[in-house]
Amino acid sequence: MPRTCLSIILAAGEGTRMKSGKAKVLHEVAGLSMVGHVARTAMEAGSTRTALVVGREAPAVEAAVRKIADDVSVHLQSERLGTGHAVLAAKDAIAEGFEDIVVLFGDTPLVRKETLTRARAVLLSGAEICVVGFRAADPTGYGRLLERDGELFAIREEKEASDAEKHIDFCNGGVMAIRGENALAMLEAIGNANAKGEYYLTDLVEIARREGRSVRAIEADADEVLGVNTRVELAAVETIWQDRRRHQAMLSGVTLQAPETIFFAHDTDIAPDVTIEPNVVFGPGVSIGSGAVIHAFCHIEGAVIGEGATVGPFARLRPGTELAEDVKVGNFCETKNAVLRRGAKLNHLSYIGDASIGENTNVGAGTITCNYDGALKHRTEIGANAFIGSNTALVAPITVGAGAYIGSGSVLTEDVPADALAIARGRQVVKEGRGREIAERNRAAKAAKAAKASGDH
Ligand code: UD1
Ligand code: CA
C-alpha cells in the first residue's frame, strides 16, 4: 500500500515585485502556472491530497491548482506571521491524518519529483523530518543547515546566525517532508521568540530533536529551489525548465537539431524518432507520433500530429488540429479545428479552419476555407481522394464529395457531389493582337511624357 501523503503549498506571498495584477504563483512557466507545476510534481511524487495556503481569497489560484489536483482544499492565512504559521493555516487538512506531509513553496516550480520521493524515502527509513538542502553560491538570506554525524540538529535563519554559521553554504531550500503522526503537535510548539518575531517552520528541526527524533537533510540542485520574485527570475526559471525538457526529449529519442531554439509547453508529448528542426514553439496540448518531422519555424498548439506526418517549414497549427498518419502540411499553412485524414496534403499557403479533409485528398496552393461569415463559423467537409485546385475559396458551410475535382481559382458556394468536376470562376477571354496594341500605346504615352519634361527645362 502506498503511504498517504498531504502536500501543503504555501502561496500567501504578495508578489508585489512582479508588478502584476495577478497573483505571483499564477505566472506561467511553459504555459502552466508556477503553483500548477508544484502541485503536479507533488502528485507525481505520490501526494494524495493538496492543501493550498493563500493570503487572501484567491479563486483563480484555487482554480489553477484544481486543474491539476482535484483533491485540494484552500486555507486562508490572513496575517503573514511566518512559514510555521502558514503551515498551521492548513491545520484541518493535517488533522485528517496522513502518513507523510510535504511542505512546498508555490513560487518554486522547479523542484523535481525525484527529490520529493527521496525526501519521503528518508521518512520511511525512520527520520521524523527530512529537509531538502542545496549548496548556495551566496548563502546570504537562507536558513543554514547545521549538521553533525549525518543528522540535522538545527536550521539557523540568517538573522540569528553566528558569524561562523554564516560561512556554512549548505542551505534550506524550503521543501520539508514531515511524518504526519506527530506533525500537528510539533507545529503547535513553534514559537515566535526570534529576531523577526515570526513563526519559523524551520524551528521544527530543533523541536523534533529535543524529543529525541531523527532529522536528516538531503541535497538537491540549487536550480530546483530557485524561487521567483521578479519577472527576471521567472525568465531564468523558464530557461532552466526548457533546458531540462530538451535534454529529456533528446534522451527519449527525439532529434532536436538546435535544441536551444525549441520551446516546449509543460505537456508536449513527443514519441521517439520525431525530428524537430530549429525554431519551433509549442503551445499547450500537442502530441506528436513517431517518425513525424517538424520543419523549421513552426508554431504548434492544441494539435495531434500523427505518425510520419510532416509539418512546415513556417506552418501554424492551432487548437483542434488533427493530422492523421502521413499527412503533409507545408509552408505558410494555417489550420484550426481541422481534421486531415491519412495521406492528405496541404502543401502551400492555405488556411483550413472548421474542416475535415479526406484520405489522400490534395489541397492546392492558396486554398482557403471561408469559415466565418462575420457572425458564425461554418464547416467545410471534403471527402477522400479529391483534388482541390490552387487558389480555391470554399465558402462554408459546404461539402465536397469524394473523388471530386475542383478547377483552380474557384469560389465554391454550393456543394459538389462525389466524382464531379466543379469550376466556379469567370471564363477566359482572348482578343488576338490586342496585347501588342496596348503595349504600343503605353510606349507612345511614355515617350510623349519624356519629351514634355525635357521641353520644360
Ligand atoms: C525561508 C526559510 C529559509 C529558507 C528559504 C528558502 C523559514 C523561516 N525560512 O526563508 O530557511 O532558506 O525560505 O527560500 O521558513 N509564506 C507564507 N506565509 C508567511 C510567510 C511565508 O505563505 O507568513 C510563504 C511565502 O509566500 C513563500 C515561502 O513561504 O512562498 C517562503 O517565505 P519567505 O518569506 O520567502 O521565507 P524566507 O525568509 O526566504
Ligand atoms: Ca524567500
XYZ file of N, CA and C in Angstrom, residues 101-249:
447
model
N 3.771 14.275 5.213
C 3.381 15.633 4.828
C 4.573 16.245 4.104
N 4.305 16.904 2.981
C 5.394 17.578 2.273
C 5.025 19.056 2.154
N 5.902 19.925 2.628
C 5.660 21.370 2.543
C 6.462 21.927 1.359
N 5.783 22.691 0.526
C 6.423 23.262 -0.671
C 6.050 24.732 -0.795
N 6.836 25.490 -1.545
C 6.509 26.899 -1.804
C 5.911 27.011 -3.214
N 4.841 27.771 -3.336
C 4.150 27.905 -4.630
C 4.936 28.661 -5.688
N 5.987 29.373 -5.250
C 6.764 30.168 -6.217
C 8.096 29.498 -6.538
N 8.176 28.191 -6.287
C 9.416 27.449 -6.509
C 9.097 26.240 -7.394
N 8.925 26.496 -8.697
C 8.302 25.472 -9.553
C 9.239 24.407 -10.103
N 10.543 24.505 -9.831
C 11.468 23.580 -10.487
C 11.841 22.355 -9.659
N 11.258 22.249 -8.472
C 11.608 21.092 -7.636
C 11.236 19.800 -8.373
N 12.132 18.810 -8.289
C 11.928 17.562 -9.046
C 11.163 16.524 -8.225
N 10.378 15.724 -8.929
C 9.631 14.675 -8.217
C 10.589 13.684 -7.553
N 11.745 13.448 -8.187
C 12.719 12.512 -7.610
C 13.198 13.009 -6.245
N 13.317 14.343 -6.131
C 13.769 14.915 -4.859
C 12.717 14.697 -3.776
N 11.450 14.915 -4.137
C 10.370 14.711 -3.154
C 10.279 13.232 -2.772
N 10.463 12.372 -3.757
C 10.415 10.936 -3.484
C 11.555 10.538 -2.547
N 12.741 11.113 -2.785
C 13.891 10.837 -1.918
C 13.602 11.291 -0.488
N 13.010 12.504 -0.383
C 12.724 13.043 0.957
C 11.733 12.136 1.692
N 10.734 11.641 0.969
C 9.754 10.747 1.605
C 10.407 9.426 1.991
N 11.354 8.981 1.172
C 12.040 7.715 1.483
C 12.835 7.850 2.780
N 13.366 9.046 3.041
C 14.109 9.279 4.289
C 13.165 9.129 5.491
N 11.930 9.597 5.338
C 10.951 9.409 6.429
C 10.695 7.920 6.656
N 10.562 7.208 5.561
C 10.282 5.776 5.639
C 11.412 5.039 6.352
N 12.640 5.571 6.191
C 13.784 4.907 6.812
C 13.920 5.295 8.290
N 12.978 6.067 8.824
C 12.958 6.296 10.263
C 13.099 7.735 10.727
N 13.379 8.669 9.802
C 13.507 10.067 10.233
C 12.127 10.680 10.468
N 12.094 11.648 11.362
C 10.843 12.358 11.646
C 10.623 13.459 10.601
N 11.764 14.064 10.191
C 11.729 15.184 9.249
C 12.867 15.009 8.253
N 12.612 15.378 7.007
C 13.700 15.453 6.033
C 13.643 16.815 5.353
N 14.743 17.551 5.419
C 14.822 18.891 4.838
C 15.602 18.808 3.527
N 15.087 19.481 2.500
C 15.802 19.497 1.215
C 16.744 20.703 1.196
N 18.041 20.422 1.187
C 19.042 21.483 1.192
C 19.703 21.634 -0.163
N 20.500 22.667 -0.283
C 21.276 22.891 -1.515
C 22.522 23.674 -1.154
N 23.520 23.594 -2.027
C 24.745 24.374 -1.816
C 24.554 25.725 -2.485
N 24.584 26.788 -1.707
C 24.347 28.120 -2.265
C 25.681 28.791 -2.608
N 25.763 29.357 -3.809
C 26.946 30.129 -4.193
C 27.080 31.313 -3.236
N 25.947 31.941 -2.944
C 25.915 33.004 -1.937
C 24.803 32.662 -0.952
N 25.180 32.174 0.247
C 24.141 31.702 1.177
C 23.379 32.812 1.906
N 23.765 34.066 1.697
C 23.124 35.172 2.426
C 21.598 35.108 2.299
N 20.927 35.179 3.438
C 19.473 35.239 3.422
C 18.798 33.893 3.612
N 19.536 32.812 3.381
C 18.928 31.481 3.534
C 19.139 30.950 4.949
N 18.284 30.005 5.313
C 18.492 29.281 6.566
C 19.639 28.306 6.372
N 20.604 28.290 7.339
C 21.761 27.386 7.213
C 21.443 26.051 7.887
N 21.885 24.979 7.259
C 21.637 23.647 7.805
C 22.815 23.243 8.691
N 22.553 23.030 9.968
C 23.601 22.653 10.913
C 23.536 21.145 11.130
N 24.596 20.466 10.690
C 24.614 19.001 10.738
C 25.716 18.500 11.662
N 25.476 17.329 12.221
C 26.506 16.630 12.981
C 26.234 15.133 12.852
N 27.269 14.386 12.478
C 27.167 12.921 12.341
C 25.986 12.499 11.458
N 25.826 13.191 10.355
C 24.782 12.789 9.402
C 23.377 13.169 9.826
N 23.264 13.834 10.984
C 21.943 14.270 11.441
C 21.868 15.797 11.385
N 20.677 16.292 11.109
C 20.471 17.736 11.120
C 20.030 18.107 12.535
N 20.725 19.046 13.181
C 20.261 19.383 14.528
C 19.592 20.749 14.602
N 19.776 21.603 13.579
C 19.041 22.874 13.583
C 19.101 23.522 12.201
N 18.143 24.409 11.955
C 18.248 25.311 10.803
C 18.348 26.712 11.396
N 19.418 27.397 11.048
C 19.623 28.736 11.607
C 19.289 29.776 10.548
N 18.292 30.590 10.839
C 17.933 31.663 9.911
C 19.018 32.745 9.935
N 19.148 33.464 8.826
C 20.177 34.498 8.662
C 20.270 35.422 9.883
N 19.125 35.909 10.322
C 19.097 36.907 11.403
C 19.663 36.393 12.727
N 19.553 35.080 12.939
C 20.034 34.510 14.209
C 21.391 33.846 14.083
N 21.935 33.783 12.863
C 23.158 33.002 12.641
C 24.387 33.711 13.205
N 25.288 32.931 13.800
C 26.572 33.474 14.265
C 27.468 33.668 13.043
N 28.577 34.382 13.213
C 29.486 34.601 12.081
C 29.974 33.270 11.515
N 30.290 32.339 12.429
C 30.770 31.033 11.965
C 29.673 30.332 11.150
N 28.442 30.391 11.631
C 27.326 29.726 10.938
C 27.055 30.365 9.572
N 27.308 31.674 9.487
C 27.069 32.361 8.208
C 27.981 31.859 7.106
N 29.092 31.207 7.494
C 30.001 30.665 6.476
C 29.525 29.343 5.884
N 28.517 28.755 6.507
C 28.002 27.468 6.001
C 27.242 27.717 4.698
N 27.560 26.921 3.681
C 26.878 27.140 2.399
C 25.783 26.098 2.125
N 25.577 25.161 3.042
C 24.505 24.169 2.874
C 23.235 24.791 3.455
N 22.282 25.106 2.567
C 21.135 25.937 2.963
C 19.802 25.214 2.821
N 18.812 25.742 3.504
C 17.452 25.212 3.423
C 16.800 25.675 2.116
N 16.395 24.734 1.298
C 15.743 25.073 0.030
C 14.269 25.377 0.202
N 13.721 25.044 1.362
C 12.320 25.368 1.634
C 11.403 24.163 1.613
N 11.823 23.083 0.965
C 10.978 21.878 0.921
C 11.285 21.024 2.147
N 10.222 20.591 2.795
C 10.397 19.790 4.000
C 9.395 18.641 4.000
N 9.867 17.437 4.307
C 8.953 16.298 4.469
C 8.878 15.970 5.948
N 7.668 15.753 6.435
C 7.447 15.543 7.876
C 6.548 14.315 8.044
N 6.870 13.462 9.017
C 5.950 12.357 9.313
C 4.659 12.949 9.848
N 3.554 12.450 9.385
C 2.266 13.050 9.735
C 1.871 12.866 11.190
N 2.272 11.722 11.752
C 1.781 11.316 13.068
C 1.918 12.398 14.153
N 3.119 12.990 14.248
C 3.356 13.978 15.316
C 3.390 15.411 14.796
N 3.068 15.581 13.525
C 3.301 16.880 12.887
C 2.551 18.016 13.573
N 1.273 17.781 13.842
C 0.469 18.870 14.388
C 1.003 19.322 15.751
N 1.297 18.372 16.604
C 1.811 18.708 17.945
C 3.114 19.489 17.827
N 3.986 19.048 16.927
C 5.280 19.742 16.775
C 5.077 21.141 16.202
N 4.195 21.260 15.215
C 3.946 22.576 14.592
C 3.393 23.558 15.623
N 2.549 23.037 16.523
C 1.945 23.918 17.522
C 2.937 24.336 18.595
N 4.071 23.654 18.643
C 5.108 24.017 19.616
C 6.027 25.130 19.107
N 5.863 25.531 17.845
C 6.716 26.596 17.295
C 6.334 27.932 17.918
N 7.317 28.661 18.384
C 7.061 29.989 18.946
C 7.595 31.083 18.033
N 7.496 32.326 18.497
C 7.981 33.414 17.650
C 9.004 34.314 18.349
N 9.692 33.720 19.331
C 10.705 34.492 20.056
C 12.018 34.483 19.280
N 12.062 35.262 18.208
C 13.296 35.355 17.417
C 13.421 36.765 16.850
N 14.495 37.002 16.130
C 14.814 38.361 15.668
C 13.700 38.967 14.811
N 12.979 38.108 14.068
C 11.921 38.632 13.201
C 10.544 38.617 13.847
N 10.443 37.956 15.016
C 9.137 37.807 15.644
C 8.193 36.973 14.795
N 8.764 36.033 14.015
C 7.953 35.185 13.132
C 7.918 33.753 13.648
N 6.910 33.033 13.219
C 6.860 31.595 13.498
C 7.629 30.888 12.383
N 8.828 30.439 12.715
C 9.681 29.798 11.708
C 9.350 28.314 11.580
N 8.987 27.886 10.414
C 8.794 26.444 10.186
C 10.081 25.688 10.495
N 11.187 26.379 10.248
C 12.494 25.732 10.407
C 12.791 25.352 11.863
N 12.060 25.959 12.825
C 12.244 25.584 14.237
C 11.804 24.148 14.504
N 11.050 23.576 13.573
C 10.580 22.206 13.734
C 11.734 21.229 13.938
N 12.870 21.574 13.341
C 14.026 20.682 13.436
C 14.453 20.530 14.891
N 14.641 21.666 15.569
C 15.075 21.585 16.969
C 13.997 20.969 17.870
N 12.752 21.251 17.544
C 11.655 20.672 18.338
C 11.696 19.147 18.257
N 11.874 18.635 17.034
C 11.929 17.174 16.858
C 13.143 16.586 17.577
N 14.269 17.289 17.475
C 15.493 16.793 18.096
C 15.361 16.737 19.628
N 14.718 17.752 20.182
C 14.504 17.771 21.642
C 13.720 16.555 22.104
N 12.825 16.089 21.213
C 12.019 14.907 21.546
C 12.762 13.622 21.197
N 14.031 13.768 20.824
C 14.856 12.598 20.535
C 14.586 11.970 19.181
N 13.973 12.713 18.308
C 13.652 12.155 16.986
C 14.755 12.473 15.987
N 14.844 11.659 14.960
C 15.889 11.808 13.953
C 15.464 12.807 12.867
N 16.372 13.695 12.480
C 16.098 14.659 11.409
C 17.252 14.622 10.421
N 16.959 14.554 9.154
C 18.031 14.467 8.172
C 17.810 15.480 7.045
N 18.914 15.783 6.360
C 18.835 16.665 5.188
C 19.308 15.888 3.966
N 18.723 16.174 2.827
C 19.239 15.650 1.562
C 19.608 16.850 0.704
N 20.449 16.604 -0.304
C 20.871 17.724 -1.148
C 20.201 17.663 -2.518
N 19.711 18.812 -2.973
C 19.156 18.930 -4.322
C 19.991 19.959 -5.080
N 19.818 20.009 -6.394
C 20.485 21.056 -7.181
C 19.949 22.421 -6.771
N 20.812 23.417 -6.794
C 20.375 24.775 -6.452
C 19.236 25.220 -7.379
N 19.294 24.782 -8.638
C 18.229 25.085 -9.608
C 16.829 24.746 -9.101
N 16.744 23.615 -8.420
C 15.428 23.095 -8.036
C 14.705 23.980 -7.044
N 15.463 24.731 -6.265
C 14.834 25.504 -5.197
C 14.827 27.005 -5.509
N 15.076 27.326 -6.770
C 15.029 28.741 -7.182
C 13.619 29.281 -6.992
N 13.495 30.335 -6.206
C 12.193 30.972 -6.015
C 12.065 32.157 -6.954
N 10.833 32.441 -7.343
C 10.595 33.535 -8.286
C 9.991 34.734 -7.554
N 10.678 35.863 -7.627
C 10.134 37.099 -7.046
C 9.913 38.188 -8.086
N 10.645 38.107 -9.202
C 10.529 39.117 -10.255
C 10.388 38.401 -11.597
N 10.060 39.183 -12.625
C 9.927 38.566 -13.952
C 11.289 38.170 -14.530
N 12.338 38.770 -13.982
C 13.684 38.343 -14.400
C 13.922 36.916 -13.911
N 13.539 36.655 -12.662
C 13.687 35.302 -12.123
C 12.732 34.329 -12.817
N 11.564 34.832 -13.200
C 10.614 33.976 -13.930
C 11.241 33.501 -15.245
N 11.898 34.420 -15.942
C 12.545 34.064 -17.212
C 13.705 33.095 -16.977
N 14.427 33.282 -15.871
C 15.544 32.376 -15.572
C 15.015 30.965 -15.321
N 13.896 30.885 -14.612
C 13.283 29.585 -14.319
C 12.773 28.944 -15.616
N 12.176 29.744 -16.482
C 11.708 29.226 -17.781
C 12.880 28.629 -18.567
N 14.003 29.325 -18.575
C 15.183 28.839 -19.305
C 15.647 27.483 -18.772
N 15.684 27.376 -17.462
C 16.123 26.104 -16.862
C 15.118 24.995 -17.186
N 13.837 25.327 -17.096
C 12.797 24.330 -17.391
C 12.939 23.835 -18.834
N 13.119 24.782 -19.757
C 13.224 24.407 -21.174
C 14.468 23.546 -21.415
N 15.575 23.905 -20.789
C 16.801 23.112 -20.959
C 16.603 21.675 -20.492
N 15.972 21.549 -19.330
C 15.707 20.204 -18.809
C 14.845 19.405 -19.783
N 13.803 20.049 -20.304
C 12.848 19.352 -21.181
C 13.508 18.938 -22.496
N 14.366 19.812 -23.029
C 15.078 19.482 -24.274
C 15.965 18.270 -24.055
N 16.674 18.299 -22.953
C 17.574 17.215 -22.596
C 16.807 15.889 -22.533
N 15.680 15.952 -21.828
C 14.833 14.769 -21.645
C 14.292 14.297 -22.998
N 13.879 15.235 -23.856
C 13.346 14.864 -25.171
C 14.409 14.127 -25.983
